[in-house]
Coordinates of C-alpha atoms and ligand atoms in Angstrom, one line a residue:
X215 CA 25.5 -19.9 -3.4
X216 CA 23.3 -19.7 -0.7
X217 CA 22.1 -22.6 0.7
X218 CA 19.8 -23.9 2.5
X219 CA 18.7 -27.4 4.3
X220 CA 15.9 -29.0 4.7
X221 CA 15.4 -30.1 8.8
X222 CA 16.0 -33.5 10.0
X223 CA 16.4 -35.6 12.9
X224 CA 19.6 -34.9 13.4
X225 CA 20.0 -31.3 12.3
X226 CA 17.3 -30.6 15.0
X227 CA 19.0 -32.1 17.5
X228 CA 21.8 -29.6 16.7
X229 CA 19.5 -27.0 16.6
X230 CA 18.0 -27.4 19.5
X231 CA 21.1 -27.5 21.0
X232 CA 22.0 -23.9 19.3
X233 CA 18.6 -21.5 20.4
X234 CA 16.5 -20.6 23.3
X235 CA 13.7 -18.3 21.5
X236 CA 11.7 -19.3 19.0
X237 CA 9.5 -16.0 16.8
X238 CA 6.7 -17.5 14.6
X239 CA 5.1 -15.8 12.6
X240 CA 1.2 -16.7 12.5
X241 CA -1.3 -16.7 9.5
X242 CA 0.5 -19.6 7.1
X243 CA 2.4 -21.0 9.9
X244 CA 0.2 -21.8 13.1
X245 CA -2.9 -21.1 11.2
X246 CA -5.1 -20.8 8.3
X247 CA -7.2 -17.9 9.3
X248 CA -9.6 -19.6 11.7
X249 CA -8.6 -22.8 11.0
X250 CA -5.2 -24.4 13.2
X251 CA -2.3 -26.0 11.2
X252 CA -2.2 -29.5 12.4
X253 CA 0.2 -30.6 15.3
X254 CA 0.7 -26.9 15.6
X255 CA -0.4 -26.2 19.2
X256 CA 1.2 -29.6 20.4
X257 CA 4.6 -28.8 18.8
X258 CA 4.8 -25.3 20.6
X259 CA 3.7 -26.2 23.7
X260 CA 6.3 -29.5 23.5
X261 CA 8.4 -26.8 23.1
X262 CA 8.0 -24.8 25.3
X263 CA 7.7 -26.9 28.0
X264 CA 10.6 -29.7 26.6
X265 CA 13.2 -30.6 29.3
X266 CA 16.1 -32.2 27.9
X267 CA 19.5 -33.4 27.7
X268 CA 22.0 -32.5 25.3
X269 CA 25.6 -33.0 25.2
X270 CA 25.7 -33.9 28.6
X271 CA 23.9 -30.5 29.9
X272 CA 20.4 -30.1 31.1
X273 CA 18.6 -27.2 28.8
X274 CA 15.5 -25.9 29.4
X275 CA 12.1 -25.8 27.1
X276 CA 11.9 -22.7 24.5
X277 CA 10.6 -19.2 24.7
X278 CA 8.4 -18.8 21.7
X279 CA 7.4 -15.7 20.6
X280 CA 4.5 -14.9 18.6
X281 CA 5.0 -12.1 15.5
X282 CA 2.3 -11.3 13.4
X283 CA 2.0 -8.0 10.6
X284 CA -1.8 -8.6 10.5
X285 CA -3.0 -5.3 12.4
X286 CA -6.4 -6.6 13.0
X287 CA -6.5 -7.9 16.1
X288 CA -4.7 -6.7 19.8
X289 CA -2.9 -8.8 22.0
X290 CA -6.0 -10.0 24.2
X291 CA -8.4 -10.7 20.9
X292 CA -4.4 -12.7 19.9
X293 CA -4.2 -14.6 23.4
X294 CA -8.2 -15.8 22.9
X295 CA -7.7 -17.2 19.2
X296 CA -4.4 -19.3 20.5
X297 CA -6.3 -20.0 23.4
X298 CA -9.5 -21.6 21.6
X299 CA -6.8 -23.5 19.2
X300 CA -5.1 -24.7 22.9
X301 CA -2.1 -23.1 22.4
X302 CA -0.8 -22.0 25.6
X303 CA 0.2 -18.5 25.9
X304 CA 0.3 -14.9 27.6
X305 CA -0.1 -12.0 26.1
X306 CA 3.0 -10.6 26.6
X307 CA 4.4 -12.9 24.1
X308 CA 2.2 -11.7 21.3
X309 CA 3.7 -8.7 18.9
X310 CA 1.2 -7.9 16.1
X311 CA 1.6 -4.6 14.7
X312 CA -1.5 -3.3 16.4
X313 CA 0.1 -3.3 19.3
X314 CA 3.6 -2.0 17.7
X315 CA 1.8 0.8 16.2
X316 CA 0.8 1.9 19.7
X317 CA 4.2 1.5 21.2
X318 CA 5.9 3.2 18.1
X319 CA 3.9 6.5 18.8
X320 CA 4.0 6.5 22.1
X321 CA 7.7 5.5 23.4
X322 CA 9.5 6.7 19.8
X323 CA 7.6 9.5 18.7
X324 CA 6.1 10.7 22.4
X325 CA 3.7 11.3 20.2
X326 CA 0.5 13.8 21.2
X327 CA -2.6 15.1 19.8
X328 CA -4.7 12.8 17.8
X329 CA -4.3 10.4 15.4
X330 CA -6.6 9.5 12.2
X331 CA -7.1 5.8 12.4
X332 CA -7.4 3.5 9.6
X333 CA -8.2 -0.1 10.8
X334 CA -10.5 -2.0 12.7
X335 CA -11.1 -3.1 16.5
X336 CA -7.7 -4.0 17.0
X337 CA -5.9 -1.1 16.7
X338 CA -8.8 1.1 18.4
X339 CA -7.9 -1.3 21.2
X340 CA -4.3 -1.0 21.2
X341 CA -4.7 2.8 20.5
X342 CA -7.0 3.3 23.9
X343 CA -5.1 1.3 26.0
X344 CA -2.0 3.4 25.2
X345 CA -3.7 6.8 26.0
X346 CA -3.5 7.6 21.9
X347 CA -6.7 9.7 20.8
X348 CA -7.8 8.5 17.4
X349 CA -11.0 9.2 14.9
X350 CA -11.8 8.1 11.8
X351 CA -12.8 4.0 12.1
X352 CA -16.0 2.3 10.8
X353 CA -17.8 3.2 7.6
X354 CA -17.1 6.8 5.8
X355 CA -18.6 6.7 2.1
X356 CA -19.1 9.7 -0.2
X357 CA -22.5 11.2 -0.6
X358 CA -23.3 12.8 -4.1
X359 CA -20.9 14.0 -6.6
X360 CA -18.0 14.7 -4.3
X361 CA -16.2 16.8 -7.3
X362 CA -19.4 19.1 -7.8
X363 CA -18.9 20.7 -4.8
X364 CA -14.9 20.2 -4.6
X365 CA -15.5 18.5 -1.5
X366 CA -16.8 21.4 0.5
X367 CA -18.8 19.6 3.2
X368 CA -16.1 17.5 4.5
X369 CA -15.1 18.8 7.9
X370 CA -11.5 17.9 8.9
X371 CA -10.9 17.8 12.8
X372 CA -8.2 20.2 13.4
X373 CA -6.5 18.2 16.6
X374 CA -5.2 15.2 13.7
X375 CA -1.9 15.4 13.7
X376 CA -0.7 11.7 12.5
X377 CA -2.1 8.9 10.6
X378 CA -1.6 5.3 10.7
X379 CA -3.1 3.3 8.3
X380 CA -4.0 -0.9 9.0
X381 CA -6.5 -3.0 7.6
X382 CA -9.6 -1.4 7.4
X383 CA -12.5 -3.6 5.6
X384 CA -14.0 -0.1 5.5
X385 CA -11.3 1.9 3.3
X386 CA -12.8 4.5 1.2
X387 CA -12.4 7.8 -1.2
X388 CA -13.4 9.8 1.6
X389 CA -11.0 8.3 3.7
X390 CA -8.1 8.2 1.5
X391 CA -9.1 12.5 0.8
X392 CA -8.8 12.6 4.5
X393 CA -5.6 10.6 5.3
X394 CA -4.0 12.4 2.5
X395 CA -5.4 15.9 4.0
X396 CA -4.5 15.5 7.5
X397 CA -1.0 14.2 6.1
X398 CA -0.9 17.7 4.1
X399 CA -0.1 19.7 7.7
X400 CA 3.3 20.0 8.7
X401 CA 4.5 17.8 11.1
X402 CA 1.6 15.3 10.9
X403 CA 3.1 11.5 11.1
X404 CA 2.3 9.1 8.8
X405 CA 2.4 4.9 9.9
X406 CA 1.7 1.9 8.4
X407 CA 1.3 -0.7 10.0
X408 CA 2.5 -3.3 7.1
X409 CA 3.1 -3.6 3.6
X410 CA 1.8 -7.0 2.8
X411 CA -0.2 -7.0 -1.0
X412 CA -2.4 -9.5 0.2
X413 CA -3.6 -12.2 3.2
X414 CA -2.9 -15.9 1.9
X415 CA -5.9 -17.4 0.7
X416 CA -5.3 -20.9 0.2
X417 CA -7.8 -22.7 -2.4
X418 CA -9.5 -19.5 -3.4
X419 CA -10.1 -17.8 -6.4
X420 CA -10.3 -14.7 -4.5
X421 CA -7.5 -12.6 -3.7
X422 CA -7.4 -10.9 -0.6
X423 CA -6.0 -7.1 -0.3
X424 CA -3.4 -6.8 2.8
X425 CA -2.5 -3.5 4.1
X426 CA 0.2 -2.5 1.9
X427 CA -3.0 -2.2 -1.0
X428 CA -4.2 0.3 1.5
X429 CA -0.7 1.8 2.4
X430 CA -0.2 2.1 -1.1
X431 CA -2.7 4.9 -2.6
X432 CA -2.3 7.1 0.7
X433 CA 0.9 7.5 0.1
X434 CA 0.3 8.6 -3.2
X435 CA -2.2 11.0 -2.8
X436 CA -0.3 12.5 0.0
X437 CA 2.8 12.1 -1.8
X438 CA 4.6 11.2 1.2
X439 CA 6.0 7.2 2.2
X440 CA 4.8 6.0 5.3
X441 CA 7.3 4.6 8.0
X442 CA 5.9 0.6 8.2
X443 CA 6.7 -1.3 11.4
X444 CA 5.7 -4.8 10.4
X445 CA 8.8 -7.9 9.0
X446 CA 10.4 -7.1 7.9
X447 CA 11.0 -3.8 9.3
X448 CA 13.3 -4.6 12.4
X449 CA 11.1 -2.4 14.8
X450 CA 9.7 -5.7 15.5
X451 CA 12.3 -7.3 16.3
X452 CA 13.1 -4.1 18.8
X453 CA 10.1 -4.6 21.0
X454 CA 10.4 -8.1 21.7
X455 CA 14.1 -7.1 22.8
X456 CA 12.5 -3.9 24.8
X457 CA 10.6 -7.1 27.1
X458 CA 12.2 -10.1 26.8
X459 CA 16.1 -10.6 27.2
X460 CA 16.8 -12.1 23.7
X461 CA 19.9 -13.3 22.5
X462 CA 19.8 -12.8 18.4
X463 CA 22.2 -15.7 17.8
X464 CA 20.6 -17.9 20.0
X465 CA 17.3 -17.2 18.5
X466 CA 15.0 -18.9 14.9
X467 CA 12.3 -17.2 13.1
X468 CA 10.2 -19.4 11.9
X469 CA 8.0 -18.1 9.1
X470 CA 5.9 -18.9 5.7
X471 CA 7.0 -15.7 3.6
X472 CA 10.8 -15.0 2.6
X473 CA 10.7 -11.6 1.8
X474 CA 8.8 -10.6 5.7
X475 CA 9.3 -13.3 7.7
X476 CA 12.8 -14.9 7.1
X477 CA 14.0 -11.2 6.0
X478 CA 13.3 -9.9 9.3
X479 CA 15.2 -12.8 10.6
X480 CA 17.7 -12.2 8.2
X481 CA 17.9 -8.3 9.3
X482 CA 18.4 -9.0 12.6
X483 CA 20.7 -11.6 12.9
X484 CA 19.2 -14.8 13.7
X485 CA 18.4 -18.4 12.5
X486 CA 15.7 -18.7 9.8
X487 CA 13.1 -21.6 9.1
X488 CA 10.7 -21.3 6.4
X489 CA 8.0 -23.6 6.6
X490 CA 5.7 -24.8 3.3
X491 CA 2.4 -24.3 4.6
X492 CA 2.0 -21.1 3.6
X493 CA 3.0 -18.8 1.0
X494 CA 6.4 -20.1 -0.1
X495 CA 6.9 -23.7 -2.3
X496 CA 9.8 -25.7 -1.7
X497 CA 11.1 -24.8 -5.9
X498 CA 10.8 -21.4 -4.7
X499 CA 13.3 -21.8 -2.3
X500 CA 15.8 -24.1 -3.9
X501 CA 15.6 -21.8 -6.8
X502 CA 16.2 -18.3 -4.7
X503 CA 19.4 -20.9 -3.8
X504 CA 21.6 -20.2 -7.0
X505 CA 19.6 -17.5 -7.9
X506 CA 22.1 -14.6 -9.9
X507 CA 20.0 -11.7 -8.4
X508 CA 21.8 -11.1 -4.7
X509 CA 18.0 -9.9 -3.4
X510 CA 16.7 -13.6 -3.9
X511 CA 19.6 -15.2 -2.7
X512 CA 19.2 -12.9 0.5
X513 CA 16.0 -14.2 1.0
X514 CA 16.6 -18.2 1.3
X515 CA 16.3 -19.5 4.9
X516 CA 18.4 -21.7 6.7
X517 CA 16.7 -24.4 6.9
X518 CA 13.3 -25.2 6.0
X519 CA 10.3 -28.1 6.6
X520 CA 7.0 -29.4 5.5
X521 CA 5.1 -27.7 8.4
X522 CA 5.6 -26.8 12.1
X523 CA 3.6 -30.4 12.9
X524 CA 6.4 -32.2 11.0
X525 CA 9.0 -30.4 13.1
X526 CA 6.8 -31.6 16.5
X527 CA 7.0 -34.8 15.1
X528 CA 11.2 -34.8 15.1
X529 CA 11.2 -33.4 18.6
X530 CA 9.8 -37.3 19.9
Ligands
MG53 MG1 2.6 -15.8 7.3

């Protein structure tokens, strides 16, 4: 059985003891969309700035590192939302998959040419300040009877040679018959940037469409699977570890969602938290515990708490 324990005064004390980095993962965690988690700026920067003594040493405060799949925002638009909500941070800490898209064409594909971009001002950020040429963003809507006229006034740009698909508010038919065009040449790449169904929308009757909704029908009409960067994927994990010196065993991932968050812990060897305030209940995880299918009992954490506030109140 897996198993999995819930955080207390004392286990934290151990844990504490046992890490120096700290990955959280964002929406359901730190925040609500616009809207701050509470206690979770103070816990964090406690954290970070904690000097303490533990079994007779003198340890240092913790590294956090912020790690996000949503792939609508860059690092600076990041540092300004934790900045308004008073957490304090650099940019360098913050990995969305924005910015992870742009690194993975760049440093693993060297990739050239020009890429058709699905997604909004984020990636276009993280896109131009890597050097990547991109198209295709903002509003793109059929005119007419697109079937009439088999689609003979839509002009592809011959440079595309990739296409990475985010968010994008704006998706379309036309741009799904372009992504899925441009993907027809040989050698063009095709990215996504996650595969979340949805964005948690806490006492809504609305659901939300994440990326992997989007992700989804291109790769059906291209008939060709994307490579995804985002948790749970470990490519993540892999850029943090390209700019800061992270231990994996001395490292937690704390996160709302088992099967990105705590599986990307999971993947790549390091503690896992799962917090409540999010996606995942507390019977979800105690029943993934004795769970008979091995992919649920994969995805229980090692430990798990009420919300990151509740763990900045054990730290006192
Ligand atoms: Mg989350």
């Amino acid at each position: 059985m897996a198993t999995c324990r819930k955080l207390t005064k004392q286990l934290m004390k151990e844990l504490l003891d046992s890490i120096d980095t700290i990955l959280l993962d964002c929406d359901g965690v730190l925040w609500h969309s616009n809207i701050a988690v509470p206690g979770a700026a103070e816990t964090i920067n406690k954290l970070r700035s904690m000097m303490y003594t533990c079994h007779f040493s003198f340890l240092q405060g913790k590294q956090p590192i912020f790690v996000t799949n949503n792939s609508t925002k860059s690092r600076l638009q990041y540092q300004e939302k934790f900045t308004k909500m008073g957490f304090i941070v650099s940019k360098d800490e913050i990995f969305g998959t924005a910015y992870c898209a742009a690194l993975y064409l760049k440093h693993k594909l060297n990739f050239t040419g020009k890429v058709y971009l699905m997604g909004m001002s984020g990636l276009e950020e993280e896109m131009k300040l890597h050097g990547i040429d991109y198209i295709g963003t903002g509003p793109d809507n059929v005119e007419g009877q697109i079937l009439d006229h088999r689609a003979d006034n839509v002009v592809l740009d011959p440079d595309v040679n990739g296409v990475v698909v985010g968010f994008d508010q704006y998706f379309s038919f036309m741009k799904l018959l372009k992504a899925a065009s441009y993907l027809k040449r040989p050698n063009s790449v095709f990215i996504g940037t996650n595969i979340d169904q949805q964005f948690p929308m806490r006492n809504s009757e609305l659901i939300m469409p994440g990326t992997g909704s989007l992700v989804r029908p291109v790769e059906v009409a291209s008939n060709r699977t994307a490579t995804t960067l985002g948790k749970p994927s470990k490519f993540m994990f892999e850029c943090i570890q390209e700019k800061f010196d992270v231990n994996p065993e001395r490292t937690i991932m704390i996160g709302d969602r088992l099967n990105t968050d705590i599986l990307l812990g999971k993947n790549c060897g390091l503690k896992t938290l799962a917090v409540l305030t999010g996606v995942t209940s507390e019977e979800e995880i105690l029943g993934y515990q004795g769970s008979e299918k091995e992919k649920e009992r994969e995805l229980v954490p090692d430990l798990y708490i009420e919300s990151i506030g509740h763990l900045g109140k054990l730290l006192d």
